[in-house]
Short mmCIF file of C-alpha atoms and ligand atoms in Angstrom, two decimals:
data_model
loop_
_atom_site.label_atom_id
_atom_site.label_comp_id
_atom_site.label_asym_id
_atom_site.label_seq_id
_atom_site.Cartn_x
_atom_site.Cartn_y
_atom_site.Cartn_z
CA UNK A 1 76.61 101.36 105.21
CA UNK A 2 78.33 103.25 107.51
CA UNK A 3 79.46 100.12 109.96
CA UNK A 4 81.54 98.58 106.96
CA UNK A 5 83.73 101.70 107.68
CA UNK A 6 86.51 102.39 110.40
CA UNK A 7 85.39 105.11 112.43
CA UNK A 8 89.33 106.38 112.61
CA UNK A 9 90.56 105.99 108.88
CA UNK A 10 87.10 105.89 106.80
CA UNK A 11 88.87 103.17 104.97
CA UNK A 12 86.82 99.90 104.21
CA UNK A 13 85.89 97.57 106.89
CA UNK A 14 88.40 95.17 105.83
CA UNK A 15 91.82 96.69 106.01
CA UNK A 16 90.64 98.16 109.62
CA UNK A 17 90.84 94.61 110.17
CA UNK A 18 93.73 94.09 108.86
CA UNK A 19 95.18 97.30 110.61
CA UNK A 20 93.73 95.79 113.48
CA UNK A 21 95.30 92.18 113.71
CA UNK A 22 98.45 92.69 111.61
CA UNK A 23 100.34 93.69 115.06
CA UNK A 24 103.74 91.70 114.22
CA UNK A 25 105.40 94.30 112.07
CA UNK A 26 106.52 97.43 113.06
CA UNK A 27 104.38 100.41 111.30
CA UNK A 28 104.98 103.84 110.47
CA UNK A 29 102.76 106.58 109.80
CA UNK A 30 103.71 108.89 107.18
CA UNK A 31 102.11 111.87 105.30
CA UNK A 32 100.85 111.08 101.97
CA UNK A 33 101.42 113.69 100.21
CA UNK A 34 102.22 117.67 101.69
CA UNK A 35 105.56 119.23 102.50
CA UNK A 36 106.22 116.48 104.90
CA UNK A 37 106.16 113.41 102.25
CA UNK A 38 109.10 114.10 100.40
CA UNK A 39 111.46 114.48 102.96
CA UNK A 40 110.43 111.40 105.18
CA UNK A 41 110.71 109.43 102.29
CA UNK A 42 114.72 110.79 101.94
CA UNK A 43 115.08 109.96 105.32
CA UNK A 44 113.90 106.49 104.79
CA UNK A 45 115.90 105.86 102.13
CA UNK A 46 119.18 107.75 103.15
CA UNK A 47 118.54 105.18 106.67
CA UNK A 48 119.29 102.69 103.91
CA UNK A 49 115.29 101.91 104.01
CA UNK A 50 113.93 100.41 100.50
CA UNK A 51 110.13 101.51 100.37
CA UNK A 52 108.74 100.44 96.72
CA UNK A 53 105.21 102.42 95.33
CA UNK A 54 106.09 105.01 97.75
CA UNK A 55 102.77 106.89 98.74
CA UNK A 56 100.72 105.93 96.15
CA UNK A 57 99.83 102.60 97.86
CA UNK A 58 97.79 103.16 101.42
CA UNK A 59 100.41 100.62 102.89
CA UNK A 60 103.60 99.38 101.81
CA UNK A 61 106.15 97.58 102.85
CA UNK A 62 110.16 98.01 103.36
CA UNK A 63 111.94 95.38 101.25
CA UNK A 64 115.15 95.08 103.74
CA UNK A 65 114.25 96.04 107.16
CA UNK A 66 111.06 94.90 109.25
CA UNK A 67 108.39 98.16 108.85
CA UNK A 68 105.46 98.80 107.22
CA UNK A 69 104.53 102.46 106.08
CA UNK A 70 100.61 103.74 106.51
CA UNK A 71 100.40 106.90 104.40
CA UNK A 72 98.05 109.28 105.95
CA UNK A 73 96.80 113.24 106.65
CA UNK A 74 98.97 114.85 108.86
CA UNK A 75 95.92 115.47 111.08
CA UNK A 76 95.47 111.98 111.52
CA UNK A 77 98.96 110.77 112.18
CA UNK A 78 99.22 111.18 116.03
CA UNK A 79 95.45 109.92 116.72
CA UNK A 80 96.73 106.84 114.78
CA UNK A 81 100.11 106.23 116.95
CA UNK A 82 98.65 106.98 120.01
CA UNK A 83 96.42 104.06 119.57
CA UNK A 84 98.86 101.98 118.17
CA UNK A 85 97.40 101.56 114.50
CA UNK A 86 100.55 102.48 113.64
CA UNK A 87 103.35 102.20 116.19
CA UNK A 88 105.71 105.52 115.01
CA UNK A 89 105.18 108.41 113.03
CA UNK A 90 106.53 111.26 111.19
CA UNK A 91 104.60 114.19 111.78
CA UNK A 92 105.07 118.38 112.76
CA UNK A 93 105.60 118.96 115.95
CA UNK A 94 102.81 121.48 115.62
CA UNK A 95 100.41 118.79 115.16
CA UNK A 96 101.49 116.76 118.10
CA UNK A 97 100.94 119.50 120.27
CA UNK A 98 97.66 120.59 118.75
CA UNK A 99 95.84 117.15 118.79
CA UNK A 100 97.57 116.68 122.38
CA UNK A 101 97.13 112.65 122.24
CA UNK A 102 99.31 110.44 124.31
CA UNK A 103 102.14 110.21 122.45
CA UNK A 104 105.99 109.68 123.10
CA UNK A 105 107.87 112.16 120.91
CA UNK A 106 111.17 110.45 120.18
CA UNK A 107 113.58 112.38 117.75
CA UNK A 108 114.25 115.90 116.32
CA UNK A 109 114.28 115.17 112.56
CA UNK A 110 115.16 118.63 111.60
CA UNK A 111 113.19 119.27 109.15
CA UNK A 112 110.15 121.07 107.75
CA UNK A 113 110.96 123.34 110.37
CA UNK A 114 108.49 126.47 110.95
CA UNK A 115 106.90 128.28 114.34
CA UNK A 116 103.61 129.03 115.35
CA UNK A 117 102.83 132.74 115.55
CA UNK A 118 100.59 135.70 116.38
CA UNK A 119 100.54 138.03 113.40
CA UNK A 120 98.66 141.57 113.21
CA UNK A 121 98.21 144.06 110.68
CA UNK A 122 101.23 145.65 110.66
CA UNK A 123 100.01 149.55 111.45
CA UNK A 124 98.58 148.48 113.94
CA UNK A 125 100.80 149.52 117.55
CA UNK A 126 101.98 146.23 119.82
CA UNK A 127 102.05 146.47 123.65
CA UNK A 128 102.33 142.81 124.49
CA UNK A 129 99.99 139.83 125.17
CA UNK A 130 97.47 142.00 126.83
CA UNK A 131 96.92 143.61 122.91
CA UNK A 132 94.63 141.00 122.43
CA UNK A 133 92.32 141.34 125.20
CA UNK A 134 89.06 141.09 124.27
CA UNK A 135 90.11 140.58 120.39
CA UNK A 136 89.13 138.16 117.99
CA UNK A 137 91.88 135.45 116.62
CA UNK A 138 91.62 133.22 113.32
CA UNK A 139 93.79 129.98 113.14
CA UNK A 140 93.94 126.20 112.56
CA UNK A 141 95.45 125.87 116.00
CA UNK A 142 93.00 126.41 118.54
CA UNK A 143 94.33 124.24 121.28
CA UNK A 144 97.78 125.42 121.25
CA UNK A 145 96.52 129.02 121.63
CA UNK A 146 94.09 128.53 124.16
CA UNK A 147 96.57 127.24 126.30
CA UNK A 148 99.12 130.06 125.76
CA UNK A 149 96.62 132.91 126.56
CA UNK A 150 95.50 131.27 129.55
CA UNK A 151 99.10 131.46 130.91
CA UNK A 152 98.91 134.85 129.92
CA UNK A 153 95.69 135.80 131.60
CA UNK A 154 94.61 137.08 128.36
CA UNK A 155 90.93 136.25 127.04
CA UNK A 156 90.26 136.84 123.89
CA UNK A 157 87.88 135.09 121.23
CA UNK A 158 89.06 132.78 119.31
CA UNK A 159 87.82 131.57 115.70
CA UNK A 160 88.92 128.33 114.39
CA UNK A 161 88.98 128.11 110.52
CA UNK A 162 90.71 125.47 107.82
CA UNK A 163 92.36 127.80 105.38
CA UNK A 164 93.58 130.94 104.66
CA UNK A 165 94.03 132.20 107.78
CA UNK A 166 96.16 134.99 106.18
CA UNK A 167 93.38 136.56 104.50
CA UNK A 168 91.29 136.83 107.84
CA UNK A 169 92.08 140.28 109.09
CA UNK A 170 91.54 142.07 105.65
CA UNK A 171 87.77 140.50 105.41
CA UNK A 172 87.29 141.58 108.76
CA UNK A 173 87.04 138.05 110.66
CA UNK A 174 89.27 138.66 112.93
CA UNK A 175 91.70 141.44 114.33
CA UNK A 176 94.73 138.99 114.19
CA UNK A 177 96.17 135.38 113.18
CA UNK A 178 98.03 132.80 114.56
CA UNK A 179 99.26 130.75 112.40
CA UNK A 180 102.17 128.84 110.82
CA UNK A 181 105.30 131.17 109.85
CA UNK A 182 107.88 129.87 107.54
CA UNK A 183 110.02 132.22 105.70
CA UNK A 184 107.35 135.57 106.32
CA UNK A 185 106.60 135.44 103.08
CA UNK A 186 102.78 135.04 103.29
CA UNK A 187 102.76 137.49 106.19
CA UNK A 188 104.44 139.92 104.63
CA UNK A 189 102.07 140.06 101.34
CA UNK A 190 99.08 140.05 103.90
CA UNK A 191 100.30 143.27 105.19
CA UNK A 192 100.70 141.48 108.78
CA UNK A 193 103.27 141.43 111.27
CA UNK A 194 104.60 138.57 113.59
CA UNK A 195 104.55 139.70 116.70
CA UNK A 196 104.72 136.37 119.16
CA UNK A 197 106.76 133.67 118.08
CA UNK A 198 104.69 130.60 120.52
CA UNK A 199 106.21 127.49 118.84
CA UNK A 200 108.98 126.59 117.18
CA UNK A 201 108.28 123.22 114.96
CA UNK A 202 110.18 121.04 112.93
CA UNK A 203 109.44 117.08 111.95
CA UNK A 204 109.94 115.23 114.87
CA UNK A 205 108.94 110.99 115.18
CA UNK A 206 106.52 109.77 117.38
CA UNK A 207 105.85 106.41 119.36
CA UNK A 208 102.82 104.91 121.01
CA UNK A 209 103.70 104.66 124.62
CA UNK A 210 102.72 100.86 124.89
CA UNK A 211 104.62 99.46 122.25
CA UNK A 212 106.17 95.93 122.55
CA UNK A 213 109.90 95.45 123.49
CA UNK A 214 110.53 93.49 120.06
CA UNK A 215 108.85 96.46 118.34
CA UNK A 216 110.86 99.06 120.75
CA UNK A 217 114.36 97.42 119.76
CA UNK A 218 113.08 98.13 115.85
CA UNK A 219 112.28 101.51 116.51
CA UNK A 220 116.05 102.53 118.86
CA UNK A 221 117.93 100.77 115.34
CA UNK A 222 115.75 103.06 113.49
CA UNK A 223 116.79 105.95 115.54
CA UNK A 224 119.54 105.36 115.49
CA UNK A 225 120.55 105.13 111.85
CA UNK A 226 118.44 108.35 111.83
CA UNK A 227 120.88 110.01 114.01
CA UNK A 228 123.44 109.23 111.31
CA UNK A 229 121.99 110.51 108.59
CA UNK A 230 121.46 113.80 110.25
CA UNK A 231 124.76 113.93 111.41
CA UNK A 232 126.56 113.77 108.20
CA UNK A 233 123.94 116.22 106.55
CA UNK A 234 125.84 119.48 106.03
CA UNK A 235 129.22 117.91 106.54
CA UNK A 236 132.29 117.18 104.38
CA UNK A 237 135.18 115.56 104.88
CA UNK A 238 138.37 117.40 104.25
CA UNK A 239 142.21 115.76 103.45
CA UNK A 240 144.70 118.37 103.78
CA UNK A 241 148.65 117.86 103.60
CA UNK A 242 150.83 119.90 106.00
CA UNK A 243 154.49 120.60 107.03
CA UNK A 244 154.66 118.59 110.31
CA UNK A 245 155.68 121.68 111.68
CA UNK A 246 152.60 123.04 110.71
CA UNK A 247 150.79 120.22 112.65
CA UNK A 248 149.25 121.83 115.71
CA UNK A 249 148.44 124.97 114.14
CA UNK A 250 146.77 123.42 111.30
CA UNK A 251 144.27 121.56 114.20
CA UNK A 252 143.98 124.79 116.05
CA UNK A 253 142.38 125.82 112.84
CA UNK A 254 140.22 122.12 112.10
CA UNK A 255 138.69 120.87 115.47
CA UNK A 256 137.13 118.15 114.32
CA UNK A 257 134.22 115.91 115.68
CA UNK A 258 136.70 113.71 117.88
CA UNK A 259 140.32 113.62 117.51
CA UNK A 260 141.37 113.93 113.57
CA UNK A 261 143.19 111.45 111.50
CA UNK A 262 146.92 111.93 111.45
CA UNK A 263 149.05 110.63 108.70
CA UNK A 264 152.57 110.88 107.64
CA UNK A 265 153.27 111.04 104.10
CA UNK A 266 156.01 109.73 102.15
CA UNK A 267 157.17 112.79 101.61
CA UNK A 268 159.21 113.38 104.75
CA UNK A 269 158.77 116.30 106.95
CA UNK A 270 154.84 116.36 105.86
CA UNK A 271 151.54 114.93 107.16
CA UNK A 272 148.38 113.95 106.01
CA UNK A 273 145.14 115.33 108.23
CA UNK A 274 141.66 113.81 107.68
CA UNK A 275 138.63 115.61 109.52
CA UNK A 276 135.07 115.94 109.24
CA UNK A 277 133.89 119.68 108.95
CA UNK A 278 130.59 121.76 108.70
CA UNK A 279 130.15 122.70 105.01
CA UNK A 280 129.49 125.93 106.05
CA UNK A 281 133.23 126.38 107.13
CA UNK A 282 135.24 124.77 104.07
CA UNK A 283 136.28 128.10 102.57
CA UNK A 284 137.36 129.74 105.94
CA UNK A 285 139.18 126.97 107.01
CA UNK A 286 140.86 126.03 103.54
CA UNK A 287 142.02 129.93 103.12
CA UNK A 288 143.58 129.94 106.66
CA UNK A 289 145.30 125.83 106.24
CA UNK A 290 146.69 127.17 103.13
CA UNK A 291 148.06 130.80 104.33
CA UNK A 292 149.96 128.84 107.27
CA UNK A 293 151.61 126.42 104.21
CA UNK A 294 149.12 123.31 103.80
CA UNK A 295 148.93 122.26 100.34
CA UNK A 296 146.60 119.78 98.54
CA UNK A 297 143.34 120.29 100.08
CA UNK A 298 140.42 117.68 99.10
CA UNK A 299 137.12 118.02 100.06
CA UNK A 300 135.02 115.54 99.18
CA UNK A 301 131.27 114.63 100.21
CA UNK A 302 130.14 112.45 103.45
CA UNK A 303 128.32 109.76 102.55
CA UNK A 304 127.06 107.90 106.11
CA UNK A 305 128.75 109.19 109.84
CA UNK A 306 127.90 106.12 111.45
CA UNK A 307 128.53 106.36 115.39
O1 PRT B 1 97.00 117.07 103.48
P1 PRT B 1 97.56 117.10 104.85
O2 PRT B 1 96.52 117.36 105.91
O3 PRT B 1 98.41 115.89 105.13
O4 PRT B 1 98.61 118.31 104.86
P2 PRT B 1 98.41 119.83 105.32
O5 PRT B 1 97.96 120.62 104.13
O6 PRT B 1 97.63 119.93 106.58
O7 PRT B 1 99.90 120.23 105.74
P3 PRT B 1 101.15 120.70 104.84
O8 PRT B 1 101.57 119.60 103.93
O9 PRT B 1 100.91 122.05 104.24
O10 PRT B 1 102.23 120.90 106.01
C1 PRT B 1 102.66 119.83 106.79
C2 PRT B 1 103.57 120.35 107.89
O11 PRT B 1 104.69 121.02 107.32
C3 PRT B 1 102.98 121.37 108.84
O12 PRT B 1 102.14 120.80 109.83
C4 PRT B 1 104.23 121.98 109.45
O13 PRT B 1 104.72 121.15 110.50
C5 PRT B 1 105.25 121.91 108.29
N1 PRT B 1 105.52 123.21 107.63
C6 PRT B 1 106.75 123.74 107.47
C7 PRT B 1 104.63 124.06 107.08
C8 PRT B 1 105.37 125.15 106.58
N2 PRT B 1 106.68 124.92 106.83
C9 PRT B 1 104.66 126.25 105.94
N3 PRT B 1 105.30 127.21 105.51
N4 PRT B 1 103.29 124.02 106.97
C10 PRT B 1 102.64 125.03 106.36
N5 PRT B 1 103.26 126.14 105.86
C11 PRT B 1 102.37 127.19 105.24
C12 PRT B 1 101.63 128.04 106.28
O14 PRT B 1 100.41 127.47 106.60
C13 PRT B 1 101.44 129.39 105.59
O15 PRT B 1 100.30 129.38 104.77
O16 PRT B 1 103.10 128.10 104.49
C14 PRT B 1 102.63 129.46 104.70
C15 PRT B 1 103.68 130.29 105.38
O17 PRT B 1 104.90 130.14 104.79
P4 PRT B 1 105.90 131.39 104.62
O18 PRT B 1 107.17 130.77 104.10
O19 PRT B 1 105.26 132.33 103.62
O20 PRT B 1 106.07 132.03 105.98
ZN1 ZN B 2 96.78 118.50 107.59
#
């Protein structure tokens, strides 16, 4: 029974096959379902990317660009690029570092960002790497650990569990935790506290390192509308009318992202600025344009920034 199954996936004999042979299109590996799924989808779609059935299929295929998508466990996602099942992937960076398979990562995708930390009850007194001497350790991350307390000289034991890592010290497993670290939250309700911040993680995609130059060209189009999307996240773009002599204080006050649009109006004496600006700083700027005289200030939302 067992040969009718793929040693890598588990899936039935015949879509191994088919993962196998079907080498023309290019394929991405995302998460199926997790904290990861949602947002890989958005970026899909935002990349202009029309994915039908998303995740509920195993595969499926993009109606208006050449890619396939393989949902899958995180865990499995960078085995499954680095042997070229799947050509790309969206995974954690965490997981790409913990698996440690031969892998090309290729973009920041700023999201489902989070770190890797040690974490120990909290009245308990830290002196530095050397507090763990000796110690025991419960996480999901063994490889990623080992590695940093060998640069640190430090030896310590440590025990790998699946879940609930949090909960480790207070049944007595293990004196501390390394784990992943989001907001604190869960730390914080453990009674722990992070004490070494080893990894800082956030999506990122992957490649196989032999992929074909066809599929390669794919892939830097891909990237590339990625890069656009995540460049107009967190942006607006702002019209604002000032007195012309107004002009060069106003772009003191607006740098934008390359030289800003400069219009004059019909109203004579005034201009028309367009800029692209952080959301973050609409308010600021708007209060300070308006005390030096600009009137009529849109802001309006940013579609694509397409470079
Ligand atoms: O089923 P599958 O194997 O695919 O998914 P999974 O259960 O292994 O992973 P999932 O979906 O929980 O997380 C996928 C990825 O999201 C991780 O590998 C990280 O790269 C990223 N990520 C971002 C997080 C978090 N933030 C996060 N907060 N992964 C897990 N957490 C957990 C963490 O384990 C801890 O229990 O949230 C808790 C801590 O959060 P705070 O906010 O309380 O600090
Ligand atoms: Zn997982």
């Amino acid at each position: 029974m067992a040969s009718f199954f793929c040693r890598h996936c588990h899936r039935h004999k015949n879509f191994f096959n088919y993962l196998h042979k079907k080498k023309d299109t290019l394929r991405i590996a995302l998460q199926s379902k997790g904290r990861l799924n949602e947002k890989s989808l958005e970026l899909l779609c935002e990349a202009g990317i029309g994915i039908d059935d998303t995740g509920r299929k195993l595969l499926s295929r993009a109606s208006n660009f050449p890619i396939e998508i393989l949902y899958l466990r995180d865990d499995d996602i960078p085995q499954t690029v680095s042997c070229g099942i799947a050509d790309i992937g969206i995974v954690g960076l965490n997981e790409v570092m913990e698996r440690d398979f031969d892998v090309d990562v290729l973009q920041h995708l700023e999201f489902g960002k989070c770190r890797l930390s040690l974490a120990i009850p909290k009245y308990m007194e830290y002196t530095g790497p050397e507090f763990f001497e000796g110690r025991k350790i419960a996480t999901s991350y063994p490889g990623i650990l080992k590695k940093w307390f060998a640069e640190k000289n430090v030896n310590c034991e440590i025990r790998e569990i699946a879940g609930s890592v949090e909960i480790s010290p207070s049944i007595g497993l293990a004196d501390g935790i390394f784990d992943i670290v989001s907001s604190g939250g869960t730390l914080v309700q453990n009674g722990l506290a992070e004490v070494e911040k080893v990894l800082e993680s956030d999506a990122v995609l992957i490649g196989c390192p032999d992929m074909d130059e066809e599929k390669r060209q794919t892939v830097r189009v891909l990237m590339s509308r990625f890069t656009s999307v995540l460049r107009s996240r967190g942006k607006k773009y702002m019209l604002v009318n000032v007195p012309n002599d107004k002009i060069e204080e106003a772009l003191k006050i607006i740098p934008s992202m390359k030289s800003p649009t400069l219009l004059p109006l019909a109203d004579k004496g005034w201009s028309a600025i367009h800029a692209v600006i952080d959301e973050s700083e609409v308010w600021d700027k708007a209060d300070r344009l308006k005390a030096i005289g600009a009137e009529d200030i849109l802001i309006l939302s940013m579609e694509k920034l397409i470079i």
